[in-house]
């Protein structure tokens, strides 16, 4: 994720309704994991461990971020989910959720 994209994400996160510290931790952890296309692949267990929370709390925080329009999810059977930040979507990017 580029510095400009991270700034846009931070601004969106700061103005999102109902934001809590756990939400910020999960979104920023996913942003740190993301590649140039704005996608991050990480298991729920690893994400929860990085954020110091349970898997359930990580899933609820991901759900909040999706509902807030900060994150999209792409599920692939038998693999870790791919989380995509819409703010980083560019023409020609792949992995639309």
GROMACS .gro file of N, CA, C and O in nm:
model
  388
    1UNK      N    1   0.086  -0.117   0.000
    1UNK     CA    2   0.000   0.000   0.000
    1UNK      C    3   0.090   0.123   0.000
    1UNK      O    4   0.184   0.133   0.079
    2UNK      N    5   0.060   0.214  -0.089
    2UNK     CA    6   0.141   0.336  -0.099
    2UNK      C    7   0.112   0.429   0.019
    2UNK      O    8   0.006   0.419   0.082
    3UNK      N    9   0.203   0.522   0.048
    3UNK     CA   10   0.177   0.619   0.155
    3UNK      C   11   0.050   0.700   0.131
    3UNK      O   12  -0.025   0.728   0.225
    4UNK      N   13   0.022   0.735   0.007
    4UNK     CA   14  -0.100   0.809  -0.024
    4UNK      C   15  -0.225   0.727   0.004
    4UNK      O   16  -0.323   0.777   0.059
    5UNK      N   17  -0.220   0.598  -0.035
    5UNK     CA   18  -0.333   0.509  -0.008
    5UNK      C   19  -0.352   0.489   0.143
    5UNK      O   20  -0.465   0.485   0.191
    6UNK      N   21  -0.242   0.478   0.216
    6UNK     CA   22  -0.251   0.464   0.360
    6UNK      C   23  -0.312   0.588   0.424
    6UNK      O   24  -0.394   0.578   0.515
    7UNK      N   25  -0.279   0.705   0.373
    7UNK     CA   26  -0.339   0.830   0.423
    7UNK      C   27  -0.489   0.832   0.397
    7UNK      O   28  -0.567   0.873   0.484
    8UNK      N   29  -0.531   0.789   0.278
    8UNK     CA   30  -0.674   0.783   0.246
    8UNK      C   31  -0.746   0.685   0.338
    8UNK      O   32  -0.856   0.712   0.387
    9UNK      N   33  -0.682   0.571   0.363
    9UNK     CA   34  -0.740   0.471   0.452
    9UNK      C   35  -0.753   0.526   0.593
    9UNK      O   36  -0.856   0.510   0.658
   10UNK      N   37  -0.649   0.594   0.642
   10UNK     CA   38  -0.652   0.651   0.777
   10UNK      C   39  -0.763   0.755   0.789
   10UNK      O   40  -0.834   0.759   0.891
   11UNK      N   41  -0.782   0.837   0.687
   11UNK     CA   42  -0.888   0.937   0.689
   11UNK      C   43  -1.025   0.870   0.691
   11UNK      O   44  -1.114   0.912   0.766
   12UNK      N   45  -1.042   0.765   0.613
   12UNK     CA   46  -1.169   0.692   0.612
   12UNK      C   47  -1.194   0.624   0.746
   12UNK      O   48  -1.306   0.624   0.797
   13UNK      N   49  -1.090   0.569   0.803
   13UNK     CA   50  -1.101   0.501   0.932
   13UNK      C   51  -1.137   0.600   1.042
   13UNK      O   52  -1.221   0.573   1.128
   14UNK      N   53  -1.076   0.718   1.038
   14UNK     CA   54  -1.099   0.820   1.141
   14UNK      C   55  -1.242   0.872   1.140
   14UNK      O   56  -1.294   0.913   1.244
   15UNK      N   57  -1.307   0.870   1.024
   15UNK     CA   58  -1.442   0.924   1.015
   15UNK      C   59  -1.550   0.815   1.013
   15UNK      O   60  -1.668   0.847   1.003
   16UNK      N   61  -1.510   0.690   1.023
   16UNK     CA   62  -1.606   0.580   1.020
   16UNK      C   63  -1.687   0.576   1.148
   16UNK      O   64  -1.634   0.596   1.258
   17UNK      N   65  -1.815   0.550   1.134
   17UNK     CA   66  -1.904   0.544   1.248
   17UNK      C   67  -1.881   0.417   1.330
   17UNK      O   68  -1.868   0.308   1.275
   18UNK      N   69  -1.872   0.432   1.461
   18UNK     CA   70  -1.860   0.318   1.551
   18UNK      C   71  -1.721   0.256   1.559
   18UNK      O   72  -1.707   0.145   1.609
   19UNK      N   73  -1.620   0.327   1.513
   19UNK     CA   74  -1.484   0.271   1.514
   19UNK      C   75  -1.436   0.251   1.657
   19UNK      O   76  -1.459   0.333   1.745
   20UNK      N   77  -1.372   0.136   1.680
   20UNK     CA   78  -1.316   0.100   1.811
   20UNK      C   79  -1.170   0.064   1.793
   20UNK      O   80  -1.125   0.034   1.682
   21UNK      N   81  -1.093   0.065   1.901
   21UNK     CA   82  -0.950   0.032   1.890
   21UNK      C   83  -0.922  -0.102   1.822
   21UNK      O   84  -0.827  -0.113   1.745
   22UNK      N   85  -1.004  -0.202   1.846
   22UNK     CA   86  -0.983  -0.333   1.782
   22UNK      C   87  -0.999  -0.323   1.631
   22UNK      O   88  -0.926  -0.388   1.556
   23UNK      N   89  -1.094  -0.240   1.587
   23UNK     CA   90  -1.113  -0.221   1.443
   23UNK      C   91  -0.989  -0.159   1.381
   23UNK      O   92  -0.944  -0.201   1.274
   24UNK      N   93  -0.936  -0.058   1.449
   24UNK     CA   94  -0.815   0.010   1.399
   24UNK      C   95  -0.699  -0.090   1.391
   24UNK      O   96  -0.627  -0.093   1.292
   25UNK      N   97  -0.683  -0.171   1.495
   25UNK     CA   98  -0.573  -0.268   1.497
   25UNK      C   99  -0.583  -0.364   1.379
   25UNK      O  100  -0.483  -0.390   1.311
   26UNK      N  101  -0.701  -0.416   1.353
   26UNK     CA  102  -0.719  -0.512   1.245
   26UNK      C  103  -0.697  -0.447   1.109
   26UNK      O  104  -0.626  -0.500   1.024
   27UNK      N  105  -0.758  -0.331   1.088
   27UNK     CA  106  -0.744  -0.263   0.959
   27UNK      C  107  -0.598  -0.227   0.931
   27UNK      O  108  -0.546  -0.249   0.822
   28UNK      N  109  -0.529  -0.173   1.031
   28UNK     CA  110  -0.388  -0.135   1.010
   28UNK      C  111  -0.298  -0.257   0.993
   28UNK      O  112  -0.203  -0.253   0.915
   29UNK      N  113  -0.329  -0.366   1.063
   29UNK     CA  114  -0.251  -0.488   1.046
   29UNK      C  115  -0.269  -0.543   0.904
   29UNK      O  116  -0.172  -0.586   0.841
   30UNK      N  117  -0.392  -0.541   0.855
   30UNK     CA  118  -0.416  -0.585   0.717
   30UNK      C  119  -0.349  -0.493   0.617
   30UNK      O  120  -0.294  -0.538   0.517
   31UNK      N  121  -0.351  -0.363   0.643
   31UNK     CA  122  -0.285  -0.267   0.554
   31UNK      C  123  -0.135  -0.294   0.549
   31UNK      O  124  -0.074  -0.288   0.442
   32UNK      N  125  -0.076  -0.326   0.663
   32UNK     CA  126   0.068  -0.355   0.668
   32UNK      C  127   0.101  -0.482   0.590
   32UNK      O  128   0.210  -0.494   0.535
   33UNK      N  129   0.006  -0.574   0.583
   33UNK     CA  130   0.025  -0.701   0.513
   33UNK      C  131  -0.002  -0.689   0.363
   33UNK      O  132   0.035  -0.774   0.285
   34UNK      N  133  -0.069  -0.581   0.321
   34UNK     CA  134  -0.116  -0.571   0.183
   34UNK      C  135  -0.003  -0.545   0.084
   34UNK      O  136   0.099  -0.485   0.116
   35UNK      N  137  -0.027  -0.591  -0.037
   35UNK     CA  138   0.067  -0.570  -0.146
   35UNK      C  139   0.031  -0.447  -0.227
   35UNK      O  140  -0.061  -0.372  -0.191
   36UNK      N  141   0.101  -0.424  -0.337
   36UNK     CA  142   0.078  -0.306  -0.420
   36UNK      C  143  -0.063  -0.296  -0.477
   36UNK      O  144  -0.112  -0.187  -0.505
   37UNK      N  145  -0.131  -0.410  -0.491
   37UNK     CA  146  -0.268  -0.409  -0.545
   37UNK      C  147  -0.372  -0.387  -0.437
   37UNK      O  148  -0.492  -0.387  -0.465
   38UNK      N  149  -0.329  -0.367  -0.313
   38UNK     CA  150  -0.422  -0.343  -0.204
   38UNK      C  151  -0.479  -0.468  -0.142
   38UNK      O  152  -0.568  -0.461  -0.059
   39UNK      N  153  -0.427  -0.584  -0.179
   39UNK     CA  154  -0.475  -0.710  -0.126
   39UNK      C  155  -0.383  -0.768  -0.021
   39UNK      O  156  -0.261  -0.754  -0.030
   40UNK      N  157  -0.443  -0.830   0.080
   40UNK     CA  158  -0.366  -0.895   0.186
   40UNK      C  159  -0.420  -1.036   0.208
   40UNK      O  160  -0.542  -1.054   0.216
   41UNK      N  161  -0.332  -1.133   0.216
   41UNK     CA  162  -0.371  -1.270   0.245
   41UNK      C  163  -0.308  -1.308   0.378
   41UNK      O  164  -0.187  -1.304   0.393
   42UNK      N  165  -0.395  -1.340   0.474
   42UNK     CA  166  -0.347  -1.377   0.607
   42UNK      C  167  -0.455  -1.462   0.673
   42UNK      O  168  -0.574  -1.439   0.652
   43UNK      N  169  -0.414  -1.560   0.750
   43UNK     CA  170  -0.512  -1.643   0.820
   43UNK      C  171  -0.572  -1.565   0.936
   43UNK      O  172  -0.509  -1.472   0.990
   44UNK      N  173  -0.691  -1.603   0.975
   44UNK     CA  174  -0.758  -1.537   1.087
   44UNK      C  175  -0.678  -1.555   1.216
   44UNK      O  176  -0.668  -1.463   1.297
   45UNK      N  177  -0.618  -1.672   1.233
   45UNK     CA  178  -0.539  -1.698   1.353
   45UNK      C  179  -0.417  -1.607   1.361
   45UNK      O  180  -0.386  -1.552   1.466
   46UNK      N  181  -0.348  -1.592   1.249
   46UNK     CA  182  -0.229  -1.506   1.244
   46UNK      C  183  -0.268  -1.359   1.266
   46UNK      O  184  -0.201  -1.286   1.339
   47UNK      N  185  -0.377  -1.317   1.203
   47UNK     CA  186  -0.424  -1.180   1.220
   47UNK      C  187  -0.460  -1.153   1.366
   47UNK      O  188  -0.421  -1.051   1.423
   48UNK      N  189  -0.533  -1.245   1.426
   48UNK     CA  190  -0.571  -1.230   1.567
   48UNK      C  191  -0.448  -1.224   1.656
   48UNK      O  192  -0.441  -1.140   1.748
   49UNK      N  193  -0.350  -1.308   1.629
   49UNK     CA  194  -0.227  -1.309   1.707
   49UNK      C  195  -0.153  -1.176   1.694
   49UNK      O  196  -0.107  -1.119   1.793
   50UNK      N  197  -0.142  -1.124   1.573
   50UNK     CA  198  -0.074  -0.996   1.550
   50UNK      C  199  -0.143  -0.882   1.622
   50UNK      O  200  -0.079  -0.786   1.664
   51UNK      N  201  -0.277  -0.891   1.635
   51UNK     CA  202  -0.355  -0.783   1.696
   51UNK      C  203  -0.381  -0.805   1.845
   51UNK      O  204  -0.441  -0.719   1.909
   52UNK      N  205  -0.337  -0.918   1.898
   52UNK     CA  206  -0.354  -0.945   2.040
   52UNK      C  207  -0.499  -0.967   2.080
   52UNK      O  208  -0.544  -0.918   2.184
   53UNK      N  209  -0.574  -1.041   1.996
   53UNK     CA  210  -0.715  -1.066   2.025
   53UNK      C  211  -0.752  -1.207   1.983
   53UNK      O  212  -0.672  -1.277   1.920
   54UNK      N  213  -0.874  -1.248   2.016
   54UNK     CA  214  -0.921  -1.380   1.976
   54UNK      C  215  -0.958  -1.379   1.828
   54UNK      O  216  -0.979  -1.273   1.768
   55UNK      N  217  -0.967  -1.498   1.769
   55UNK     CA  218  -1.008  -1.509   1.628
   55UNK      C  219  -1.147  -1.451   1.609
   55UNK      O  220  -1.175  -1.383   1.511
   56UNK      N  221  -1.236  -1.477   1.705
   56UNK     CA  222  -1.372  -1.426   1.697
   56UNK      C  223  -1.375  -1.273   1.694
   56UNK      O  224  -1.451  -1.213   1.616
   57UNK      N  225  -1.292  -1.213   1.778
   57UNK     CA  226  -1.287  -1.066   1.781
   57UNK      C  227  -1.229  -1.014   1.650
   57UNK      O  228  -1.276  -0.911   1.597
   58UNK      N  229  -1.131  -1.082   1.596
   58UNK     CA  230  -1.073  -1.042   1.467
   58UNK      C  231  -1.180  -1.050   1.357
   58UNK      O  232  -1.193  -0.959   1.276
   59UNK      N  233  -1.258  -1.159   1.356
   59UNK     CA  234  -1.364  -1.174   1.257
   59UNK      C  235  -1.469  -1.064   1.270
   59UNK      O  236  -1.517  -1.010   1.171
   60UNK      N  237  -1.506  -1.030   1.394
   60UNK     CA  238  -1.604  -0.923   1.414
   60UNK      C  239  -1.549  -0.789   1.366
   60UNK      O  240  -1.621  -0.708   1.306
   61UNK      N  241  -1.421  -0.765   1.390
   61UNK     CA  242  -1.358  -0.641   1.343
   61UNK      C  243  -1.350  -0.636   1.191
   61UNK      O  244  -1.371  -0.530   1.131
   62UNK      N  245  -1.323  -0.749   1.129
   62UNK     CA  246  -1.324  -0.756   0.983
   62UNK      C  247  -1.464  -0.726   0.931
   62UNK      O  248  -1.482  -0.651   0.835
   63UNK      N  249  -1.564  -0.786   0.995
   63UNK     CA  250  -1.703  -0.761   0.956
   63UNK      C  251  -1.739  -0.614   0.966
   63UNK      O  252  -1.806  -0.559   0.877
   64UNK      N  253  -1.693  -0.549   1.072
   64UNK     CA  254  -1.719  -0.406   1.087
   64UNK      C  255  -1.654  -0.329   0.972
   64UNK      O  256  -1.716  -0.241   0.913
   65UNK      N  257  -1.529  -0.362   0.939
   65UNK     CA  258  -1.457  -0.292   0.832
   65UNK      C  259  -1.525  -0.312   0.697
   65UNK      O  260  -1.531  -0.219   0.615
   66UNK      N  261  -1.580  -0.430   0.673
   66UNK     CA  262  -1.653  -0.455   0.549
   66UNK      C  263  -1.781  -0.371   0.547
   66UNK      O  264  -1.811  -0.304   0.448
   67UNK      N  265  -1.854  -0.373   0.658
   67UNK     CA  266  -1.978  -0.295   0.667
   67UNK      C  267  -1.951  -0.146   0.653
   67UNK      O  268  -2.034  -0.072   0.598
   68UNK      N  269  -1.835  -0.100   0.701
   68UNK     CA  270  -1.799   0.042   0.693
   68UNK      C  271  -1.746   0.080   0.554
   68UNK      O  272  -1.720   0.197   0.529
   69UNK      N  273  -1.732  -0.018   0.466
   69UNK     CA  274  -1.684   0.009   0.330
   69UNK      C  275  -1.534   0.028   0.319
   69UNK      O  276  -1.483   0.074   0.218
   70UNK      N  277  -1.461  -0.011   0.424
   70UNK     CA  278  -1.316   0.004   0.424
   70UNK      C  279  -1.245  -0.117   0.365
   70UNK      O  280  -1.126  -0.110   0.333
   71UNK      N  281  -1.315  -0.228   0.353
   71UNK     CA  282  -1.252  -0.354   0.319
   71UNK      C  283  -1.349  -0.440   0.241
   71UNK      O  284  -1.469  -0.439   0.266
   72UNK      N  285  -1.297  -0.515   0.146
   72UNK     CA  286  -1.372  -0.619   0.075
   72UNK      C  287  -1.304  -0.752   0.105
   72UNK      O  288  -1.186  -0.755   0.143
   73UNK      N  289  -1.376  -0.859   0.087
   73UNK     CA  290  -1.320  -0.991   0.114
   73UNK      C  291  -1.341  -1.082  -0.005
   73UNK      O  292  -1.445  -1.077  -0.071
   74UNK      N  293  -1.241  -1.161  -0.033
   74UNK     CA  294  -1.248  -1.262  -0.138
   74UNK      C  295  -1.218  -1.396  -0.071
   74UNK      O  296  -1.111  -1.413  -0.013
   75UNK      N  297  -1.313  -1.486  -0.075
   75UNK     CA  298  -1.293  -1.615  -0.012
   75UNK      C  299  -1.259  -1.720  -0.118
   75UNK      O  300  -1.316  -1.719  -0.227
   76UNK      N  301  -1.167  -1.805  -0.082
   76UNK     CA  302  -1.127  -1.916  -0.168
   76UNK      C  303  -1.133  -2.042  -0.082
   76UNK      O  304  -1.071  -2.047   0.025
   77UNK      N  305  -1.210  -2.138  -0.125
   77UNK     CA  306  -1.229  -2.262  -0.051
   77UNK      C  307  -1.094  -2.325  -0.013
   77UNK      O  308  -1.007  -2.343  -0.098
   78UNK      N  309  -1.077  -2.354   0.115
   78UNK     CA  310  -0.958  -2.422   0.163
   78UNK      C  311  -0.834  -2.336   0.178
   78UNK      O  312  -0.725  -2.387   0.204
   79UNK      N  313  -0.848  -2.203   0.162
   79UNK     CA  314  -0.733  -2.113   0.173
   79UNK      C  315  -0.768  -1.996   0.261
   79UNK      O  316  -0.884  -1.971   0.291
   80UNK      N  317  -0.667  -1.920   0.300
   80UNK     CA  318  -0.690  -1.798   0.377
   80UNK      C  319  -0.765  -1.697   0.289
   80UNK      O  320  -0.747  -1.694   0.168
   81UNK      N  321  -0.847  -1.617   0.353
   81UNK     CA  322  -0.919  -1.513   0.280
   81UNK      C  323  -0.822  -1.409   0.227
   81UNK      O  324  -0.713  -1.389   0.281
   82UNK      N  325  -0.865  -1.341   0.121
   82UNK     CA  326  -0.790  -1.229   0.067
   82UNK      C  327  -0.871  -1.104   0.099
   82UNK      O  328  -0.989  -1.095   0.064
   83UNK      N  329  -0.808  -1.010   0.167
   83UNK     CA  330  -0.873  -0.886   0.207
   83UNK      C  331  -0.824  -0.775   0.114
   83UNK      O  332  -0.704  -0.761   0.092
   84UNK      N  333  -0.918  -0.698   0.061
   84UNK     CA  334  -0.886  -0.598  -0.040
   84UNK      C  335  -0.934  -0.462   0.007
   84UNK      O  336  -1.050  -0.446   0.047
   85UNK      N  337  -0.847  -0.364   0.002
   85UNK     CA  338  -0.881  -0.228   0.039
   85UNK      C  339  -0.930  -0.153  -0.084
   85UNK      O  340  -0.852  -0.129  -0.176
   86UNK      N  341  -1.058  -0.115  -0.089
   86UNK     CA  342  -1.112  -0.045  -0.206
   86UNK      C  343  -1.038   0.085  -0.236
   86UNK      O  344  -1.030   0.125  -0.352
   87UNK      N  345  -0.983   0.150  -0.136
   87UNK     CA  346  -0.914   0.278  -0.156
   87UNK      C  347  -0.794   0.262  -0.249
   87UNK      O  348  -0.752   0.357  -0.313
   88UNK      N  349  -0.741   0.141  -0.260
   88UNK     CA  350  -0.622   0.119  -0.342
   88UNK      C  351  -0.655   0.064  -0.480
   88UNK      O  352  -0.565   0.040  -0.558
   89UNK      N  353  -0.784   0.044  -0.509
   89UNK     CA  354  -0.823  -0.014  -0.638
   89UNK      C  355  -0.785   0.079  -0.751
   89UNK      O  356  -0.814   0.197  -0.750
   90UNK      N  357  -0.719   0.024  -0.848
   90UNK     CA  358  -0.678   0.099  -0.966
   90UNK      C  359  -0.721   0.025  -1.090
   90UNK      O  360  -0.744  -0.095  -1.086
   91UNK      N  361  -0.729   0.093  -1.198
   91UNK     CA  362  -0.765   0.030  -1.325
   91UNK      C  363  -0.666  -0.083  -1.353
   91UNK      O  364  -0.546  -0.066  -1.340
   92UNK      N  365  -0.722  -0.199  -1.386
   92UNK     CA  366  -0.639  -0.314  -1.419
   92UNK      C  367  -0.603  -0.401  -1.301
   92UNK      O  368  -0.544  -0.505  -1.318
   93UNK      N  369  -0.636  -0.359  -1.178
   93UNK     CA  370  -0.606  -0.441  -1.061
   93UNK      C  371  -0.699  -0.562  -1.061
   93UNK      O  372  -0.811  -0.556  -1.109
   94UNK      N  373  -0.651  -0.672  -1.007
   94UNK     CA  374  -0.730  -0.795  -1.005
   94UNK      C  375  -0.777  -0.824  -0.866
   94UNK      O  376  -0.734  -0.764  -0.769
   95UNK      N  377  -0.865  -0.924  -0.854
   95UNK     CA  378  -0.911  -0.970  -0.723
   95UNK      C  379  -1.033  -0.897  -0.672
   95UNK      O  380  -1.056  -0.890  -0.553
   96UNK      N  381  -1.115  -0.844  -0.760
   96UNK     CA  382  -1.237  -0.775  -0.718
   96UNK      C  383  -1.324  -0.870  -0.638
   96UNK      O  384  -1.345  -0.982  -0.677
   97UNK      N  385  -1.370  -0.825  -0.523
   97UNK     CA  386  -1.454  -0.911  -0.438
   97UNK      C  387  -1.599  -0.899  -0.475
   97UNK      O  388  -1.643  -0.807  -0.532
   0.00000   0.00000   0.00000
